[in-house]
Short mmCIF file of C-alpha atoms (C1' of nucleotides) in Angstrom, two decimals:
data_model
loop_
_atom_site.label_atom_id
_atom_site.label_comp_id
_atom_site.label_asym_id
_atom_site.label_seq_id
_atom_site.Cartn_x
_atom_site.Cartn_y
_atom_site.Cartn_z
CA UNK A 1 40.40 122.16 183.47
CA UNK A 2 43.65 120.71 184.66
CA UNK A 3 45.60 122.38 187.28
CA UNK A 4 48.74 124.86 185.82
CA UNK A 5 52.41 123.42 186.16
CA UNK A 6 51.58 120.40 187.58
CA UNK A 7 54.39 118.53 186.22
CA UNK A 8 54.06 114.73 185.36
CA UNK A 9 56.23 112.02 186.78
CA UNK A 10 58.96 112.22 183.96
CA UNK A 11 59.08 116.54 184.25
CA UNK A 12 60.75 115.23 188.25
CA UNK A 13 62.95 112.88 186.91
CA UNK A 14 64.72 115.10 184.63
CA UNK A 15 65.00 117.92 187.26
CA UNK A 16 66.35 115.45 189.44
CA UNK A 17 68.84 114.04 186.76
CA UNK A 18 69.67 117.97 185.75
CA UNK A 19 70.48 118.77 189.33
CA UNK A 20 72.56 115.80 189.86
CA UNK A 21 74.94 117.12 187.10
CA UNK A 22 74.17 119.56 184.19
CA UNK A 23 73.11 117.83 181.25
CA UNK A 24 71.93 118.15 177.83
CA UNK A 25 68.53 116.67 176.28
CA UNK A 26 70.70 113.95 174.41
CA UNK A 27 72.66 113.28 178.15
CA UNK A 28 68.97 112.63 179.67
CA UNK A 29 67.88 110.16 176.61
CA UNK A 30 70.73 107.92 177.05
CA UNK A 31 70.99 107.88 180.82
CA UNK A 32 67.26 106.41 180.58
CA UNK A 33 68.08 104.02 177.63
CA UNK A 34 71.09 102.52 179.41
CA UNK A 35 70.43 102.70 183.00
CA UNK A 36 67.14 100.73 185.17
CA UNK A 37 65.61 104.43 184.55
CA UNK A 38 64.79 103.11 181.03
CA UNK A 39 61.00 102.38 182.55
CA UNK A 40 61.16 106.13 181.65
CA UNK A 41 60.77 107.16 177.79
CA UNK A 42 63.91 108.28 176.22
CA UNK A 43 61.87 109.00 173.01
CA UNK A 44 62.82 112.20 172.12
CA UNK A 45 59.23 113.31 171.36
CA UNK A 46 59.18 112.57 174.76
CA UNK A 47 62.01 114.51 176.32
CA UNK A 48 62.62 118.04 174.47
CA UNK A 49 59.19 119.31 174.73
CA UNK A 50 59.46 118.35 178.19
CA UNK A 51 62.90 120.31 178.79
CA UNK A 52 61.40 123.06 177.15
CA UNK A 53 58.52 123.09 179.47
CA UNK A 54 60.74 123.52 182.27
CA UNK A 55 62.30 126.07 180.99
CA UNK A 56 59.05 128.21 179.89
CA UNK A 57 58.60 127.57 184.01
CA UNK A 58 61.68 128.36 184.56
CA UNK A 59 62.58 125.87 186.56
CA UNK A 60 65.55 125.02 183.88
CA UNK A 61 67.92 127.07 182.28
CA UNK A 62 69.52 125.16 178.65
CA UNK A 63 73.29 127.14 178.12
CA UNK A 64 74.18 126.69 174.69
CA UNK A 65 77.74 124.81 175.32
CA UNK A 66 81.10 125.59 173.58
CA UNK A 67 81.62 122.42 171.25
CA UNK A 68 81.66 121.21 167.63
CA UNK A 69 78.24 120.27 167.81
CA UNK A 70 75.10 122.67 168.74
CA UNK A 71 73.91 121.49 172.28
CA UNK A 72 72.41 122.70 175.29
CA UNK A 73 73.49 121.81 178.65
CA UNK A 74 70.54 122.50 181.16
CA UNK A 75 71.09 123.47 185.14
CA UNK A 76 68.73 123.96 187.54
CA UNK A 77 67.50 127.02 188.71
CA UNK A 78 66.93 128.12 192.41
CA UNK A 79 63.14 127.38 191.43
CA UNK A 80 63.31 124.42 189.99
CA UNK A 81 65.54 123.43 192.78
CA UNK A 82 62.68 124.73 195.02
CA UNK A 83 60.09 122.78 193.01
CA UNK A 84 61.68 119.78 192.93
CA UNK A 85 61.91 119.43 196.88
CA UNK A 86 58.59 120.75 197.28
CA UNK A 87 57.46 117.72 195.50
CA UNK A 88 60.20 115.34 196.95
CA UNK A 89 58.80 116.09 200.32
CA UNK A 90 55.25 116.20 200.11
CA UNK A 91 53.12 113.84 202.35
CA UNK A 92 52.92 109.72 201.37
CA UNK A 93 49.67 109.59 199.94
CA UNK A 94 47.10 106.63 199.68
CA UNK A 95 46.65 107.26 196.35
CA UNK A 96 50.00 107.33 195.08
CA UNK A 97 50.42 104.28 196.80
CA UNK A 98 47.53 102.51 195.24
CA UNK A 99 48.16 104.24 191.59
CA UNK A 100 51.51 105.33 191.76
CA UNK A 101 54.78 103.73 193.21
CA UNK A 102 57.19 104.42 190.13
CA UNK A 103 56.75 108.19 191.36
CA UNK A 104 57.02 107.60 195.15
CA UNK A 105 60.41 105.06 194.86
CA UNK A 106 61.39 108.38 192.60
CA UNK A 107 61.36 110.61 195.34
CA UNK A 108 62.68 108.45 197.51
CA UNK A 109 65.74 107.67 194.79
CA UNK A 110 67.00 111.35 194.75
CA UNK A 111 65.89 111.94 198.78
CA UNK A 112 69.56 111.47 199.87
CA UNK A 113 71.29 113.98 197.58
CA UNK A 114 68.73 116.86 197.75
CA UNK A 115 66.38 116.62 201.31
CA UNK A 116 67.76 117.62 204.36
CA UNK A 117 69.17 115.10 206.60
CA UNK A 118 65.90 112.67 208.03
CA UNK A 119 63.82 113.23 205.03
CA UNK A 120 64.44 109.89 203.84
CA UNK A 121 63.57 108.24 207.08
CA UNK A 122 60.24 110.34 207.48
CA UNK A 123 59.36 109.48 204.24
CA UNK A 124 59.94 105.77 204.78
CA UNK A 125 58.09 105.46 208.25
CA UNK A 126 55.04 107.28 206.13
CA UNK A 127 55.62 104.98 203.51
CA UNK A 128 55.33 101.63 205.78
CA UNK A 129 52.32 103.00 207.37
CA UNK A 130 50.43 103.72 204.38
CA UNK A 131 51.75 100.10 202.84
CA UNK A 132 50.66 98.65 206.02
CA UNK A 133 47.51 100.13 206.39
CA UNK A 134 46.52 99.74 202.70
CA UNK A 135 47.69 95.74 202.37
CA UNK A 136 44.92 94.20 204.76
CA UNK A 137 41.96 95.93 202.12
CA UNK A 138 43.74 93.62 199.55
CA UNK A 139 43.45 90.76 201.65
CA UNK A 140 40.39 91.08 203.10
CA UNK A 141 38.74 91.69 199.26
CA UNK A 142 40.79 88.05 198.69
CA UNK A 143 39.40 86.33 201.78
CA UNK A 144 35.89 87.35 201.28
CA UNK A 145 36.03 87.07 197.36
CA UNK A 146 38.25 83.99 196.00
CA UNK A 147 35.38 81.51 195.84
CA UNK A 148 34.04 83.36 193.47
CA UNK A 149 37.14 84.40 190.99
CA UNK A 150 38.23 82.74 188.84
CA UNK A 151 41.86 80.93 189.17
CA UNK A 152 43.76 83.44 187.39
CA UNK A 153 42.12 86.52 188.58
CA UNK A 154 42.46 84.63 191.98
CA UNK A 155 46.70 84.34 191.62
CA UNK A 156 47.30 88.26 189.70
CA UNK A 157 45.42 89.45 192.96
CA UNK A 158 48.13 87.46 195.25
CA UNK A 159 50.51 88.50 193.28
CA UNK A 160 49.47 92.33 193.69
CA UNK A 161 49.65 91.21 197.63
CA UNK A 162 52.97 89.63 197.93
CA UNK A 163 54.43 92.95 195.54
CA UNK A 164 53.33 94.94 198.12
CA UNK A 165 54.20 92.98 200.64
CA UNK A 166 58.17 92.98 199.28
CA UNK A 167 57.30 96.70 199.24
CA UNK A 168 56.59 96.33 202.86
CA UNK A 169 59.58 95.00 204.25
CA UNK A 170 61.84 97.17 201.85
CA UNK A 171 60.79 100.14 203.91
CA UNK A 172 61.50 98.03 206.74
CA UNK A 173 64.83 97.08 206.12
CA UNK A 174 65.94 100.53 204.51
CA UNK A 175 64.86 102.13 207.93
CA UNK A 176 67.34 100.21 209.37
CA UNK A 177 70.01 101.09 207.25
CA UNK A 178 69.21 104.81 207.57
CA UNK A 179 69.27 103.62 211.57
CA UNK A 180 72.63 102.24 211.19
CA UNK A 181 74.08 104.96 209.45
CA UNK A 182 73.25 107.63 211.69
CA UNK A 183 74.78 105.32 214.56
CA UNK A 184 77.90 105.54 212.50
CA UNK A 185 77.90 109.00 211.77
CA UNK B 1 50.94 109.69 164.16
CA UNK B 2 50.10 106.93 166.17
CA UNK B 3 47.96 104.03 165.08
CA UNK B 4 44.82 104.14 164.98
CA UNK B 5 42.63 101.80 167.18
CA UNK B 6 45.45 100.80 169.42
CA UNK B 7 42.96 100.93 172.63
CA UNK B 8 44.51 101.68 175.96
CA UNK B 9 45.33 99.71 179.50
CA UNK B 10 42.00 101.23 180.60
CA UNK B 11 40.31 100.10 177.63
CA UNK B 12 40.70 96.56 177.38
CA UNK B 13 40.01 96.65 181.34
CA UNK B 14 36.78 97.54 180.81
CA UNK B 15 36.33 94.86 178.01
CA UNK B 16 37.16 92.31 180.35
CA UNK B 17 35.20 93.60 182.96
CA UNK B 18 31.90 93.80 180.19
CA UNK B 19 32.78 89.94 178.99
CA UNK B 20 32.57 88.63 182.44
CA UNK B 21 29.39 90.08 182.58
CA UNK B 22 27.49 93.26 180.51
CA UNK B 23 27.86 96.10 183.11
CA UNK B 24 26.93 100.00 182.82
CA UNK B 25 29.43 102.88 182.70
CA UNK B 26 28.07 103.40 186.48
CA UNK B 27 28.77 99.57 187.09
CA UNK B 28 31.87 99.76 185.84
CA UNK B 29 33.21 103.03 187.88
CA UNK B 30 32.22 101.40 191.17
CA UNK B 31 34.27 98.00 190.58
CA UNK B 32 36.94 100.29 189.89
CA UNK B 33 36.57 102.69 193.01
CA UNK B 34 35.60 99.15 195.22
CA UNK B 35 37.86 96.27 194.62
CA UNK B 36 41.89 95.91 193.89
CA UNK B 37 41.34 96.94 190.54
CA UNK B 38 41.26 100.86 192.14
CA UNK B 39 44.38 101.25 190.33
CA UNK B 40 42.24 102.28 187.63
CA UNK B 41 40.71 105.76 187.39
CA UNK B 42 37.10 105.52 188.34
CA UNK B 43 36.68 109.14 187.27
CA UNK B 44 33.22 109.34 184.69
CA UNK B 45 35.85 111.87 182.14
CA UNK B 46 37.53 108.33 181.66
CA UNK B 47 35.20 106.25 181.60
CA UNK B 48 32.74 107.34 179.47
CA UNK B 49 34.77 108.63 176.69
CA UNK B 50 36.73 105.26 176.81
CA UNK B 51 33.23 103.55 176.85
CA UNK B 52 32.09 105.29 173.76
CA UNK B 53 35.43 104.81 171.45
CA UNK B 54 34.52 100.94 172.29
CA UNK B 55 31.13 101.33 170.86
CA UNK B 56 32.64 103.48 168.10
CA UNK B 57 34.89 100.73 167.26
CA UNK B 58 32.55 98.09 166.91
CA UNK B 59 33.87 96.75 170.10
CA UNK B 60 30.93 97.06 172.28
CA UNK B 61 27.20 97.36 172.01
CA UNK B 62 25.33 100.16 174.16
CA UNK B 63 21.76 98.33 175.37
CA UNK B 64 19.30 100.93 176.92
CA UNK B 65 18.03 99.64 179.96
CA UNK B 66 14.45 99.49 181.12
CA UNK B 67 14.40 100.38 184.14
CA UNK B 68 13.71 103.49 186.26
CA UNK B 69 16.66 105.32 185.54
CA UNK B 70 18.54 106.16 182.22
CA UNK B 71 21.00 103.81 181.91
CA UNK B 72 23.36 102.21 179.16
CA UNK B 73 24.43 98.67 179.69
CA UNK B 74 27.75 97.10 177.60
CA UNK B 75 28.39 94.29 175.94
CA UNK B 76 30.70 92.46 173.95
CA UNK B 77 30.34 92.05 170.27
CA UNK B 78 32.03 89.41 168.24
CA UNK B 79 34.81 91.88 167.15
CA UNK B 80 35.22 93.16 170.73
CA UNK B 81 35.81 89.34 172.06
CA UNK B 82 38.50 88.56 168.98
CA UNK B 83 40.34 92.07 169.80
CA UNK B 84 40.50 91.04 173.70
CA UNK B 85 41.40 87.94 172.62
CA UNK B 86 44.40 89.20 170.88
CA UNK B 87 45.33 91.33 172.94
CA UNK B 88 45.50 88.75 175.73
CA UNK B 89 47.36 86.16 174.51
CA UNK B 90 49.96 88.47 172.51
CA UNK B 91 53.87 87.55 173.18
CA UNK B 92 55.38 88.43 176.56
CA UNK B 93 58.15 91.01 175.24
CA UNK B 94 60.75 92.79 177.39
CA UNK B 95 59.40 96.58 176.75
CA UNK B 96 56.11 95.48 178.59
CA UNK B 97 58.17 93.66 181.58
CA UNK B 98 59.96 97.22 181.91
CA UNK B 99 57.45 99.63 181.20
CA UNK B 100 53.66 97.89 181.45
CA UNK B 101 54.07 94.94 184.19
CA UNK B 102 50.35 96.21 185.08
CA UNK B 103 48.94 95.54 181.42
CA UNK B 104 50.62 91.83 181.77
CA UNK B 105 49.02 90.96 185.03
CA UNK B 106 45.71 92.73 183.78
CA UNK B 107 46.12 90.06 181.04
CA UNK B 108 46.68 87.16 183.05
CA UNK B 109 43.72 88.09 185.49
CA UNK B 110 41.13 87.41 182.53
CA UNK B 111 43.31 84.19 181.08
CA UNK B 112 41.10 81.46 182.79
CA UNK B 113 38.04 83.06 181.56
CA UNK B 114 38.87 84.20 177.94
CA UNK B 115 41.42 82.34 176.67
CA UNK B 116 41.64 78.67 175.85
CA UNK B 117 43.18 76.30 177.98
CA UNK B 118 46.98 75.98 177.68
CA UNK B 119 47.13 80.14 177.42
CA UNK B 120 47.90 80.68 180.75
CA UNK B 121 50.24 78.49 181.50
CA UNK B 122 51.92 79.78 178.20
CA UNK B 123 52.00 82.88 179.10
CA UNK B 124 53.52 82.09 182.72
CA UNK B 125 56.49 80.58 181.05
CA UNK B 126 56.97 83.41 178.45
CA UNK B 127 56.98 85.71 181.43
CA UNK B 128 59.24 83.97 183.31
CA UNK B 129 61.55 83.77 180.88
CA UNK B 130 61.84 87.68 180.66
CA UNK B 131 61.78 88.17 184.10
CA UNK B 132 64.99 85.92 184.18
CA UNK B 133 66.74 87.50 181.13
CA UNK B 134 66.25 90.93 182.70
CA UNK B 135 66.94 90.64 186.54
CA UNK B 136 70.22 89.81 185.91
CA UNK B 137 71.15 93.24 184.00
CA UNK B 138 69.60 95.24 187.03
CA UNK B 139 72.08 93.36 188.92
CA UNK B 140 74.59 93.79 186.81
CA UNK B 141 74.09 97.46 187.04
CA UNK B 142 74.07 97.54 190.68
CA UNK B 143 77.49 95.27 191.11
CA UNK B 144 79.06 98.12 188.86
CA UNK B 145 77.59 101.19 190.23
CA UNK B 146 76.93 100.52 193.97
CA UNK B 147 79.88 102.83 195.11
CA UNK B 148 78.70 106.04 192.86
CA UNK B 149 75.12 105.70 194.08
CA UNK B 150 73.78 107.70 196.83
CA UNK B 151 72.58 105.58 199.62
CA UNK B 152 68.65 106.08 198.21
CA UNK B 153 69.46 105.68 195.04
CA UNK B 154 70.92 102.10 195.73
CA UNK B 155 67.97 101.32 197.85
CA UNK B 156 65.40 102.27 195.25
CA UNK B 157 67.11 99.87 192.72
CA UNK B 158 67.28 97.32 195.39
CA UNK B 159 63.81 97.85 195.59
CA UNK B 160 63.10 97.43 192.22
CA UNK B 161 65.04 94.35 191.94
CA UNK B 162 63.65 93.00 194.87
CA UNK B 163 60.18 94.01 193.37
CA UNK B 164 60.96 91.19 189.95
CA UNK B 165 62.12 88.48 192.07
CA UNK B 166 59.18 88.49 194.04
CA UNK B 167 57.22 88.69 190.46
CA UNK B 168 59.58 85.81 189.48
CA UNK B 169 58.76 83.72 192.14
CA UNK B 170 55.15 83.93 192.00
CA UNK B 171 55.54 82.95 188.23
CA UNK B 172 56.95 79.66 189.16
CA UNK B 173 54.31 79.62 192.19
CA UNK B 174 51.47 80.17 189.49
CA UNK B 175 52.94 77.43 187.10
CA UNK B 176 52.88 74.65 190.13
CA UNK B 177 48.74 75.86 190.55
CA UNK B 178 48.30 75.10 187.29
CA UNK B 179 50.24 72.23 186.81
CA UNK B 180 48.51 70.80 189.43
CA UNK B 181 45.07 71.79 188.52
CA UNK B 182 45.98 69.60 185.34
CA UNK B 183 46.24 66.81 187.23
CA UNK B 184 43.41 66.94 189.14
CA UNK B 185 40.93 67.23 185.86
"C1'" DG C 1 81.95 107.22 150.55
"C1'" DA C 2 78.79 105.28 153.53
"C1'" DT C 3 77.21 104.42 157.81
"C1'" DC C 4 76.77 105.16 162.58
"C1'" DA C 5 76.38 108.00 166.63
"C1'" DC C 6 75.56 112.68 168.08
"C1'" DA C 7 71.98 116.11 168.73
"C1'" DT C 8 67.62 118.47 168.48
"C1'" DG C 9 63.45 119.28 166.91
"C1'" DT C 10 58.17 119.24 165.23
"C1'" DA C 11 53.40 117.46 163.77
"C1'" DA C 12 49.30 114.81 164.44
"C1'" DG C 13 46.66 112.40 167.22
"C1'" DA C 14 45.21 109.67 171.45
"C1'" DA C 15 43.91 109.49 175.99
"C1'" DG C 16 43.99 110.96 180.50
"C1'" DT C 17 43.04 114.74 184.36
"C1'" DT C 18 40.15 118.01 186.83
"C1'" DA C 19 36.18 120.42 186.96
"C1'" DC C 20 31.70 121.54 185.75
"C1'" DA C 21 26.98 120.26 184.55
"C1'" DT C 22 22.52 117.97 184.66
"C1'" DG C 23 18.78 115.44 186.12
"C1'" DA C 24 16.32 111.36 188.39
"C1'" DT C 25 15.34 108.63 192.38
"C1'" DT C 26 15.71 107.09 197.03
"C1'" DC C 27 16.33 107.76 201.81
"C1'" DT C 28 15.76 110.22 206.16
"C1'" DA D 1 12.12 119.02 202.01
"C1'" DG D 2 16.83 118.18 201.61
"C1'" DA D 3 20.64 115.13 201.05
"C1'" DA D 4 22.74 111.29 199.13
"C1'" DT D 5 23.25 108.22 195.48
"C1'" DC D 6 22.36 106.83 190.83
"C1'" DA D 7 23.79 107.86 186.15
"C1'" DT D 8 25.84 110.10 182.29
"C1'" DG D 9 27.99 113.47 180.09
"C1'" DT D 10 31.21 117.52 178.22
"C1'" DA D 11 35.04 121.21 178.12
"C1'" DA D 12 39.63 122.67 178.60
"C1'" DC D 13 43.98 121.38 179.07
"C1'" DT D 14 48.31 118.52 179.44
"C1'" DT D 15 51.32 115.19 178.15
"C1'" DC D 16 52.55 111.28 175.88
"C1'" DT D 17 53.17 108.30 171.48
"C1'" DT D 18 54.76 107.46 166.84
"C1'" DA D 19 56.71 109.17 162.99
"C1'" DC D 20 59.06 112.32 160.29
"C1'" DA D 21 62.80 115.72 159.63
"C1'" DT D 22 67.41 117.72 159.62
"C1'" DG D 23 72.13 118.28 160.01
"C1'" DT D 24 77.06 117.33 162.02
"C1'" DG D 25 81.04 114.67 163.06
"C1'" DA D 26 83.44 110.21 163.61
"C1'" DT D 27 84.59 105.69 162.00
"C1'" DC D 28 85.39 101.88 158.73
#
DNA sequence: GATCACATGTAAGAAGTTACATGATTCT
DNA sequence: AGAATCATGTAACTTCTTACATGTGATC
């Protein structure tokens, strides 16, 4: 039995989108079709059962807008707000480092619009220390192991490595960046 | 409707895994939970269903071991080497450089052992190639929108960017290996 | 008048998640 | 004897995929 209103990766990225700006199911397809969000679906099998979800939760709330075409504008409501930073700021986990990123950069994409001032930076010094606690297990597997992989198993391994490793000094340099900024400010 | 027999990520992981050698369900769910390849679920509810639609589909053979304990052991049958086989050395296409880079490398990592000789370096250069048609358009999209982004949201797609040149590069790195390795035999 | 873009939806099916369940064997 | 590990499985539920369906308004 799967836990109740759990909602998947995609369910976040449309509250985020919605609290950005109001916008309607059709808004939310293109936006992912025409922007580097388009690792997202913008099928709308995809997308309206998933609005309508977060409505039933009411974490949404579609207003039918005034136009020449039927359409439905959704907001956010203080819940889904809620929700959504609830989620945004939970702990940097092992395991979504190890099985999923795409959700962690996620949070981190929408952490300056709807966290409170520092979230960002707490999230990135967890970040880095997960990163660079969970990068030497990769390693060590390749030290003790290549001998005994074959050549191409061998380089998609050090490729896994050196992606987290560019993952590793990301963090790194968009701490200082957050550093500078609050010298500034 | 979706196609039928279209096997999963997780699916043609596990045929990989059972060509390299024939492994148990059990087998199978600790290489997962022990080595890089943890990015898969080790949990038995996908496993053993996945495991069974294989043998369903004529893809694998369930041996009974003897042995102490009850215990099924996989292998490959003919059809279940052609399907990886296709599978592997499909074309490199732009949908699975934005949405599935972890299908690609999970194709590569098995290219040495599976595929004939040529394949991989084939497929490095396909892959480059759409790594280098689509950075560009990220960057593209970043020239034009740096100044309406929120400071995280630039980051993130600085991240992301940063995340296919380092895949780029190790292309090129992988094509050198094997280039030399040519030379050698 | 036809075609394209706008706009939303549903149906069928696949595959994953968490949780529960069962029993054998080995280790301490 | 009790705990840990070996070993496989199912049930309930969620969400995604592909494909089909429908209608309006704008453009050529």
């Amino acid at each position: 039995m799967v836990k109740p209103n759990r909602n998947s990766t995609l369910a976040f990225a449309l509250l985020g989108l919605i609290w950005q700006e109001p916008r309607s199911g059709y808004d939310l397809r293109k936006f992912f079709s025409s922007t580097p969000m388009i690792s997202f679906s913008d099928s709308p099998g995809a997308i309206y059962p998933a609005l309508h979800r977060l409505e039933q939760r009411g974490l949404v709330r579609g207003l039918v807008a005034e136009g020449l075409r039927r359409r439905r504008i959704f907001e956010l409501t203080a819940r889904g707000r809620a929700e959504f930073r609830r989620w945004q700021t939970q702990p940097v986990v092992r395991s979504d480092v190890v099985r999923n990123l795409d959700a962690l950069m996620l949070r981190f994409a929408f952490m300056d619009q709807f966290a409170e001032k520092g979230a960002a930076l707490r999230f990135l010094k967890a970040f880095h220390k997960e990163l660079a606690a969970y990068i030497p297990s990769l390693r060590k597997y390749l030290k003790s192991n290549r001998e005994y992989m074959p050549e191409s198993g061998r380089l998609a391994l050090e490729n896994g490595i050196r992606a987290y490793e560019t993952q590793l000094r990301w963090t790194k340099d968009a701490m200082a960046t957050y550093g500078q900024t609050k010298g500034e400010g």
